[in-house]
GROMACS .gro file of C-alpha atoms in nm:
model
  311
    1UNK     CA    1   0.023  -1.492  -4.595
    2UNK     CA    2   0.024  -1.351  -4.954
    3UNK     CA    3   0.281  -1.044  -4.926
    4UNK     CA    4   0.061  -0.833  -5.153
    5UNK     CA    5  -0.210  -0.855  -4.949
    6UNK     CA    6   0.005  -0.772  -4.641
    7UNK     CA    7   0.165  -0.466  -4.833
    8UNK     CA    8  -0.179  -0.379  -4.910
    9UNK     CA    9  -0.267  -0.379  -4.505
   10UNK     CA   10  -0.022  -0.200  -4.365
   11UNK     CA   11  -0.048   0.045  -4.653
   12UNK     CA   12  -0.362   0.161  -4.507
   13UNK     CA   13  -0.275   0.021  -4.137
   14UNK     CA   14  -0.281   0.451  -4.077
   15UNK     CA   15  -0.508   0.550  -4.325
   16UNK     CA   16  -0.688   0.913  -4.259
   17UNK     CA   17  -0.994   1.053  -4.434
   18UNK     CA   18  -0.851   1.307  -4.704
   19UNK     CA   19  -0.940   1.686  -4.618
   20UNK     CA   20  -1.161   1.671  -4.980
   21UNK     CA   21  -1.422   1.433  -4.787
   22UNK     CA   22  -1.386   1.596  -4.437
   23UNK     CA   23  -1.482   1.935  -4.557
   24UNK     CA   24  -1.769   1.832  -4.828
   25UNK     CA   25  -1.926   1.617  -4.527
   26UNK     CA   26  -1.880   1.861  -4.234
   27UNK     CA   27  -2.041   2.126  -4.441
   28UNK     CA   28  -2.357   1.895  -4.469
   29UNK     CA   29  -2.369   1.812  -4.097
   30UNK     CA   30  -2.392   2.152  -3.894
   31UNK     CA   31  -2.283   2.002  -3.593
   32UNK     CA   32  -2.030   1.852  -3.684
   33UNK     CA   33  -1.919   2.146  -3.812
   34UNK     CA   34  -1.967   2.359  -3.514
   35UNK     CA   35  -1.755   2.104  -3.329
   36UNK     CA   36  -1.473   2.147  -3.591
   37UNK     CA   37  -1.494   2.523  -3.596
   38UNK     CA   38  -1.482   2.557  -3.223
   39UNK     CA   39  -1.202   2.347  -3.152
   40UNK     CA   40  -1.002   2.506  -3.428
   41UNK     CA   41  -0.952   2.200  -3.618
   42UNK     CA   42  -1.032   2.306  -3.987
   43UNK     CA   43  -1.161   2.616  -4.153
   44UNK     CA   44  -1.469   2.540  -4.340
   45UNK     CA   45  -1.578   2.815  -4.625
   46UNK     CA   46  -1.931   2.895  -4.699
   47UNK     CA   47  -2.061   2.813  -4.974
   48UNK     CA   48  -2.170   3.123  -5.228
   49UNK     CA   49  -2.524   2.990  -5.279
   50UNK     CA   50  -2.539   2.872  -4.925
   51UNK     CA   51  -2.537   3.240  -4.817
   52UNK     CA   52  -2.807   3.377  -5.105
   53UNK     CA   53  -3.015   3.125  -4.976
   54UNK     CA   54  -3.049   3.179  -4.633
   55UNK     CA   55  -3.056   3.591  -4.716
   56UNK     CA   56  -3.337   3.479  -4.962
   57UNK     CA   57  -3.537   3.323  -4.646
   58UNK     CA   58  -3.557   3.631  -4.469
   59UNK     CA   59  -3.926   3.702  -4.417
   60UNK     CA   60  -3.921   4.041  -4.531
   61UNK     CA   61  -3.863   3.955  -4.829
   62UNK     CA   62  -4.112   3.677  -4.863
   63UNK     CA   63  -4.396   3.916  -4.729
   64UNK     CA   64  -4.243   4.146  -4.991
   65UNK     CA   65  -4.339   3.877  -5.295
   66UNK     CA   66  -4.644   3.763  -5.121
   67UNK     CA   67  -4.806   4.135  -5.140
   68UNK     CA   68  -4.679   4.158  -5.485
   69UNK     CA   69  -4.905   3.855  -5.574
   70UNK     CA   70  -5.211   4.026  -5.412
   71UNK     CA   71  -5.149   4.318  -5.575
   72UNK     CA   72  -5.216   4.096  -5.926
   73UNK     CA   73  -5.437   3.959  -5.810
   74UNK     CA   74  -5.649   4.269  -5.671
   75UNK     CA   75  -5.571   4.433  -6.019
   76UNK     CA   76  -5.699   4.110  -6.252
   77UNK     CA   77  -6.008   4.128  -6.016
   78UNK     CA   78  -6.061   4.478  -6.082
   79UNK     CA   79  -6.039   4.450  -6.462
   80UNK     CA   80  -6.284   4.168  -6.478
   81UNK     CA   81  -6.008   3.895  -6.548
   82UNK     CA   82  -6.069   3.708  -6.236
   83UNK     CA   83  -6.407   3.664  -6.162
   84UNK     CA   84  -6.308   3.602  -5.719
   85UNK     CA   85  -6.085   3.850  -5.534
   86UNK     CA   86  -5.834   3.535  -5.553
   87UNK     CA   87  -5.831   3.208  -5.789
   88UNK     CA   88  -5.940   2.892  -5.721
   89UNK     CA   89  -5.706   2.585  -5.649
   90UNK     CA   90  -5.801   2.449  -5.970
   91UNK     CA   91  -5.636   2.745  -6.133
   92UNK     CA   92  -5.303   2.811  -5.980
   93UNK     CA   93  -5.022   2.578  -6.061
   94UNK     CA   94  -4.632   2.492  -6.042
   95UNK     CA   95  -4.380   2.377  -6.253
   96UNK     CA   96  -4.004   2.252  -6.216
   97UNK     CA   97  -3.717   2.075  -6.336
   98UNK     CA   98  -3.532   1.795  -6.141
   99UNK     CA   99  -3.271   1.613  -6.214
  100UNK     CA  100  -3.279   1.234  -6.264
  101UNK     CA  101  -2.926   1.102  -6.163
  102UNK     CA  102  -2.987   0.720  -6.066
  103UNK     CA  103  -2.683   0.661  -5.909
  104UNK     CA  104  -2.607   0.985  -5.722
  105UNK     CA  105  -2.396   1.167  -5.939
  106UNK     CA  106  -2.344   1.415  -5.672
  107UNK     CA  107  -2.273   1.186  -5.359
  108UNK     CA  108  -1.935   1.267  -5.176
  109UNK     CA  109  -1.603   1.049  -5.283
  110UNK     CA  110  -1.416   0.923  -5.010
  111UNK     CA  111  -1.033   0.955  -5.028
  112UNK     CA  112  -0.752   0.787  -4.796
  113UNK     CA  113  -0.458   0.858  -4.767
  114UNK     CA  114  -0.203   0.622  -4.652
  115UNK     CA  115   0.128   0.588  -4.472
  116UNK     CA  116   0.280   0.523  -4.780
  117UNK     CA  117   0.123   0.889  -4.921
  118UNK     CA  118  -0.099   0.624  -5.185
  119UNK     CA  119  -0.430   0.849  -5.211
  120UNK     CA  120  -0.769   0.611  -5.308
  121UNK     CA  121  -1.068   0.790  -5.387
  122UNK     CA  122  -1.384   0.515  -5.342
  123UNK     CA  123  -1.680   0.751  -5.494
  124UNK     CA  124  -2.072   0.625  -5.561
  125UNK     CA  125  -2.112   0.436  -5.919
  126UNK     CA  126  -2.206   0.709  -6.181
  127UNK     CA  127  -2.430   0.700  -6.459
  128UNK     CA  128  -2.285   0.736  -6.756
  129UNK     CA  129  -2.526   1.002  -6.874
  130UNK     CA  130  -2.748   1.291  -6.684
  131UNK     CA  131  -3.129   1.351  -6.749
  132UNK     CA  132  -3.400   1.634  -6.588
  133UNK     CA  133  -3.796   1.607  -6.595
  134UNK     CA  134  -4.044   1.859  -6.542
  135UNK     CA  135  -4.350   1.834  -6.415
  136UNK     CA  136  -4.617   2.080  -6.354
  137UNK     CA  137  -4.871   2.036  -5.987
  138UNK     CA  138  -5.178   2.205  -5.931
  139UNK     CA  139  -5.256   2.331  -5.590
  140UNK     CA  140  -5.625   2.092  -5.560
  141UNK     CA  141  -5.319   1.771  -5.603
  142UNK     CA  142  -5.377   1.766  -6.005
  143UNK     CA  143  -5.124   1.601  -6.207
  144UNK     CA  144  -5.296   1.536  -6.520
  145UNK     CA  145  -5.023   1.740  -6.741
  146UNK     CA  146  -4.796   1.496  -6.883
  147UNK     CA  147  -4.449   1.574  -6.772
  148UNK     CA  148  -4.121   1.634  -6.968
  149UNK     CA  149  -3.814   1.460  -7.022
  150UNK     CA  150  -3.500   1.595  -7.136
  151UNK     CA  151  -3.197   1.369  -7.179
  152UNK     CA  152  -2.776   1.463  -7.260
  153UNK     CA  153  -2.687   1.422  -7.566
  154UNK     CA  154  -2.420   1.632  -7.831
  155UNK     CA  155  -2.660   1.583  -8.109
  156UNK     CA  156  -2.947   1.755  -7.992
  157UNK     CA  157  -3.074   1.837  -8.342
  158UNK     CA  158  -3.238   1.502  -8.420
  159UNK     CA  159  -3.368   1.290  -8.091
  160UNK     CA  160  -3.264   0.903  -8.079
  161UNK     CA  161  -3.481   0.623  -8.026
  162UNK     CA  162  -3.368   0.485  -7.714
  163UNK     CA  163  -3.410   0.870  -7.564
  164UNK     CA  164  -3.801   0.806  -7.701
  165UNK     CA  165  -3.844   0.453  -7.603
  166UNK     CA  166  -3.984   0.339  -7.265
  167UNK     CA  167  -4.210   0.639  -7.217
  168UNK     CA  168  -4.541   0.703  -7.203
  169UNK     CA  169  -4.658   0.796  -7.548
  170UNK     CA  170  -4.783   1.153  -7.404
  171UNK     CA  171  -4.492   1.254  -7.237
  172UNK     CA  172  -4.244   1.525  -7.401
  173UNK     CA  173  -3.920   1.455  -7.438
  174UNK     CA  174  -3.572   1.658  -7.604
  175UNK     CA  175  -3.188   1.650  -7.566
  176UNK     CA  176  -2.943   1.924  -7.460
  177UNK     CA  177  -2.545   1.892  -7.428
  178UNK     CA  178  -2.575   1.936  -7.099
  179UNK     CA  179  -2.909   1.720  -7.037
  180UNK     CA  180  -3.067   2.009  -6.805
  181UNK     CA  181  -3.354   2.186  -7.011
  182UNK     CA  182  -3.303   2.561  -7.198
  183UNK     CA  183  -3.547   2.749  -7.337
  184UNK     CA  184  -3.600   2.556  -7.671
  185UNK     CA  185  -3.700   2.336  -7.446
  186UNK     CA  186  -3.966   2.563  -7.239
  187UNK     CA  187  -4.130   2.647  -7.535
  188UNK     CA  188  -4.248   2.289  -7.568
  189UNK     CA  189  -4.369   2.298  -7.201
  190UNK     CA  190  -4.493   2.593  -7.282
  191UNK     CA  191  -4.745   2.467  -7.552
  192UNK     CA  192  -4.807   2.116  -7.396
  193UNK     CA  193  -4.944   2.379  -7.044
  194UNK     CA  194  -5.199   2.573  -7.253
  195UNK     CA  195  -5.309   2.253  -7.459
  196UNK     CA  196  -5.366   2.083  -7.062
  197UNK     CA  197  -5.461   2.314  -6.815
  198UNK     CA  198  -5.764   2.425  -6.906
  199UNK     CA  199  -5.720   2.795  -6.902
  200UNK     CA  200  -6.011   3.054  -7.060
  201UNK     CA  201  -6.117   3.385  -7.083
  202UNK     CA  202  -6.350   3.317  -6.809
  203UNK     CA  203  -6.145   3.144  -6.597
  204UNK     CA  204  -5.749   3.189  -6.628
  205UNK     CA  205  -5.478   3.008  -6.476
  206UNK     CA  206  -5.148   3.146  -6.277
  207UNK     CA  207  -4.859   2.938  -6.303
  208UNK     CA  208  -4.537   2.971  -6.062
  209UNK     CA  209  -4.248   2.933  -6.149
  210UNK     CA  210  -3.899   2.949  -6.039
  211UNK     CA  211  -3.566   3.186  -6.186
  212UNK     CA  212  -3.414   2.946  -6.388
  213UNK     CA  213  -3.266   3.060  -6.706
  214UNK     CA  214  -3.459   2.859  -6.956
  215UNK     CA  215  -3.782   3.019  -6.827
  216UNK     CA  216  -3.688   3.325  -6.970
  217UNK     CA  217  -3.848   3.316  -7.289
  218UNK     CA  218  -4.008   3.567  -7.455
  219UNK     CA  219  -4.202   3.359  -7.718
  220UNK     CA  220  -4.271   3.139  -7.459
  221UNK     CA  221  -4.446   3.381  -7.204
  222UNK     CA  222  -4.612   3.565  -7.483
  223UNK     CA  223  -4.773   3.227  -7.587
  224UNK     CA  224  -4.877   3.164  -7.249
  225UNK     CA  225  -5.031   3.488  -7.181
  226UNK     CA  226  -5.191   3.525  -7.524
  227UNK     CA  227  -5.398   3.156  -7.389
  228UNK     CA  228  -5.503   3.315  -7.034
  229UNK     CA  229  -5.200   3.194  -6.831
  230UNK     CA  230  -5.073   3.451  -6.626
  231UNK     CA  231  -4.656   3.362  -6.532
  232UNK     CA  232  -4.548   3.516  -6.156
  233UNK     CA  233  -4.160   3.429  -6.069
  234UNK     CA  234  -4.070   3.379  -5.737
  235UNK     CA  235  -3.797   3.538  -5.561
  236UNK     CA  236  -3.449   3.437  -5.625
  237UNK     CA  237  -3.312   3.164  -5.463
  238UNK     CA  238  -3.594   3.139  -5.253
  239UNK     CA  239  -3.722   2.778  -5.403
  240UNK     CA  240  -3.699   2.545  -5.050
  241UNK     CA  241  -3.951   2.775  -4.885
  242UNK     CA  242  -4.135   2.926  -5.188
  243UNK     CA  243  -4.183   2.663  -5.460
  244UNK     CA  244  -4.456   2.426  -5.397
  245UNK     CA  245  -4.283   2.127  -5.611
  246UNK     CA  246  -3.940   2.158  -5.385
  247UNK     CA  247  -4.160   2.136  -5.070
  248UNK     CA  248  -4.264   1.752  -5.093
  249UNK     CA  249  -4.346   1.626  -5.402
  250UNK     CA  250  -4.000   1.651  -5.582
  251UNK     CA  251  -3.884   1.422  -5.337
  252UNK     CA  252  -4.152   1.191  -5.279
  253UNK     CA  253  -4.150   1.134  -5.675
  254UNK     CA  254  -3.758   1.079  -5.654
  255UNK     CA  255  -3.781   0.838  -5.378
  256UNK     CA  256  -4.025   0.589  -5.631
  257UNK     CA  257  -3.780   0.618  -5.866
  258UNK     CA  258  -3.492   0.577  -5.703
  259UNK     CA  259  -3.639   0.316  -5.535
  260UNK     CA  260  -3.746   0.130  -5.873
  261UNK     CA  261  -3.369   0.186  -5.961
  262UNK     CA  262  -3.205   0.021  -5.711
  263UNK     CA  263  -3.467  -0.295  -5.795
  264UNK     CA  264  -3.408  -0.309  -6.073
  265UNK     CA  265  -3.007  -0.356  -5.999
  266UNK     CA  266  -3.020  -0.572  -5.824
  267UNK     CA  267  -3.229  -0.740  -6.047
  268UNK     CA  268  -3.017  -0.682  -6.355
  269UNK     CA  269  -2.676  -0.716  -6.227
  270UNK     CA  270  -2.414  -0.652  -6.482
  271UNK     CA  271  -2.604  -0.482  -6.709
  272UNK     CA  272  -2.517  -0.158  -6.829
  273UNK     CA  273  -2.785   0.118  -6.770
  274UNK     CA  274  -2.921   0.328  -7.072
  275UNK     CA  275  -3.148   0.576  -7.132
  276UNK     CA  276  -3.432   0.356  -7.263
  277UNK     CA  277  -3.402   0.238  -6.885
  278UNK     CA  278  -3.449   0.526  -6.715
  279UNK     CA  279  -3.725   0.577  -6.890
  280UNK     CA  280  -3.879   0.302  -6.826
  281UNK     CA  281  -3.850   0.323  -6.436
  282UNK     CA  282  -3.918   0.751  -6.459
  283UNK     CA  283  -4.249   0.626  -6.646
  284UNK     CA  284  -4.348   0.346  -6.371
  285UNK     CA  285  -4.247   0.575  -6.075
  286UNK     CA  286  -4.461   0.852  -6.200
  287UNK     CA  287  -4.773   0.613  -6.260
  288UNK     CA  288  -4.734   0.516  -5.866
  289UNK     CA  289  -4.685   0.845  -5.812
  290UNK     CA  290  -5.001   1.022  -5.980
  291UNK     CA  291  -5.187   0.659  -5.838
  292UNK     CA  292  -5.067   0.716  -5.475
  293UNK     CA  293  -5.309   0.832  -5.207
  294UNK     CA  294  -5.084   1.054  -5.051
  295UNK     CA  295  -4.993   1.257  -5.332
  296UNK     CA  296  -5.303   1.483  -5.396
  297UNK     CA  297  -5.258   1.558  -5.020
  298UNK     CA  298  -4.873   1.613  -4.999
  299UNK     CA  299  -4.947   1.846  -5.338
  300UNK     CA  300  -5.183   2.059  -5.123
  301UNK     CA  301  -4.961   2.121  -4.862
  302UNK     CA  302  -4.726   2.200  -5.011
  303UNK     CA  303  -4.911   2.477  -5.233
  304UNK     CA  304  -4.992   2.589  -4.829
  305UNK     CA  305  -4.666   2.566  -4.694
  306UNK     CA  306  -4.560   2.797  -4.997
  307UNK     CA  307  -4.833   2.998  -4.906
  308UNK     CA  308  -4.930   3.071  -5.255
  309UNK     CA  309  -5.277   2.848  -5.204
  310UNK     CA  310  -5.477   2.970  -5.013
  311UNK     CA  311  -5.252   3.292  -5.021
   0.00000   0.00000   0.00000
């Protein structure tokens, strides 16, 4: 009986999804979209990257990099720097960034429009700050290298305490404006790989790794070749099929955390989420993580489903 309430009701008595949602949602369900497209009902773009990536999975080009391995491989052999025609599990590894978004930064808003031409967008809740990690897998399901955290901040030249506190005492951890990692920050990861993995002379290590800008540091690839660790990128925009880490344990890892997350909001309710936080729960999830049965496993096949180990 209250009339706002009723003006609010028949406000949205003919509401329709707004074109914004439609089109981000119809893109992510190819059905759906190939119902749209052939009843002429919309005209959905492709996205740029969408199109890279898919020319990136053609097989030609993956047997392309995959010879291009043996052909380092053949060559190390050759000069005495591998002592087997091709390395042992224990000696090839992966590394990559993810980002660490607890309350889906990215999910799709939802936007009515009205009768009345009122638009409401209703979006996920947003954290009020972004974070990344990296973390390095070996292809035997090692993950003894303590991982890296890099949190957003504008005053990246001094790190605060509550970016510190709530992780585990051997874990790196830096700021960026944008809270994605650059190659100041590589050059840490850099250093903390050689002082972990166990590289030698005798017995060196080949690391994988991925096109992203901040690997692309000369410092840091000198360092790591000067201490036996040989750096091979993989093909551009080629990561879902080609990088171990995007092919099972990025996501299981994300799921824990996510996971611990959403307990602990429901736990907490009303209580604003900071950094310290995150921490905490990115430190726990990775303990269950490394701790989990599964993992070694899903780490190994994914280093075969990459077909980097055994190549």
């Amino acid at each position: 009986d209250d009339p706002k309430t009723q003006r609010l009701v028949d406000s949205l008595s003919n509401a329709k999804l707004g074109r914004k949602w439609v089109n981000e949602n119809f893109q992510k369900r190819p059905k759906a979209m190939h119902v749209a497209d052939h009843d002429k009902k919309m005209f959905i773009k492709t996205k740029t990257m969408d199109v890279k990536r898919a020319a990136a999975s053609n097989p030609v080009f993956t047997a392309s990099m995959i010879r291009k391995i043996k052909v380092m491989y053949k060559r190390h052999f050759e000069a005495g720097i591998l002592k087997t025609e091709q390395p042992e599990a224990d000696q090839v590894f992966n590394g990559d960034e993810i980002g660490l978004d607890p309350f889906a930064k990215h999910g799709p808003s939802y936007s009515l429009v009205s009768s009345s031409c009122h638009n409401t967008t209703i979006g996920y809740e947003k954290a009020p700050f972004w974070a990344s990690m990296f973390f390095f897998t070996r292809a035997d399901g090692d993950l003894s290298i303590p991982p890296m955290v890099v949190h957003q901040s504008e005053y990246t030249e001094k790190i605060a305490e509550g970016f510190v506190h709530g992780l585990d005492s051997t874990w790196l951890v830096s700021s960026t404006s944008s809270g994605y990692f650059d190659q100041s920050c590589f050059q840490h990861l850099a250093a903390n790989f050689t002082a972990h993995c166990g590289a030698t002379a005798e017995r060196p290590v080949y690391l994988f790794l991925d096109g992203h800008d901040s690997h692309w540091n000369p410092e840091s690839l000198r360092h790591l070749l000067e201490n036996k660790v040989h750096v091979f990128f993989l093909k551009a925009n080629g990561s879902a099929n080609d990088q171990p880490n995007d092919m099972g344990p990025n996501s299981s890892y994300k799921a824990i955390f996510r996971r611990n997350v959403a307990d602990w909001s429901l736990r907490y309710l009303g209580v604003t989420f900071k950094p310290n936080i995150m921490n905490v729960l990115a430190t726990a999830a990775w303990k269950e993580f490394v701790g989990l049965e599964d993992t070694r496993r899903i780490i190994k096949k994914a280093f075969s489903n990459a077909n980097l180990h055994p190549l």
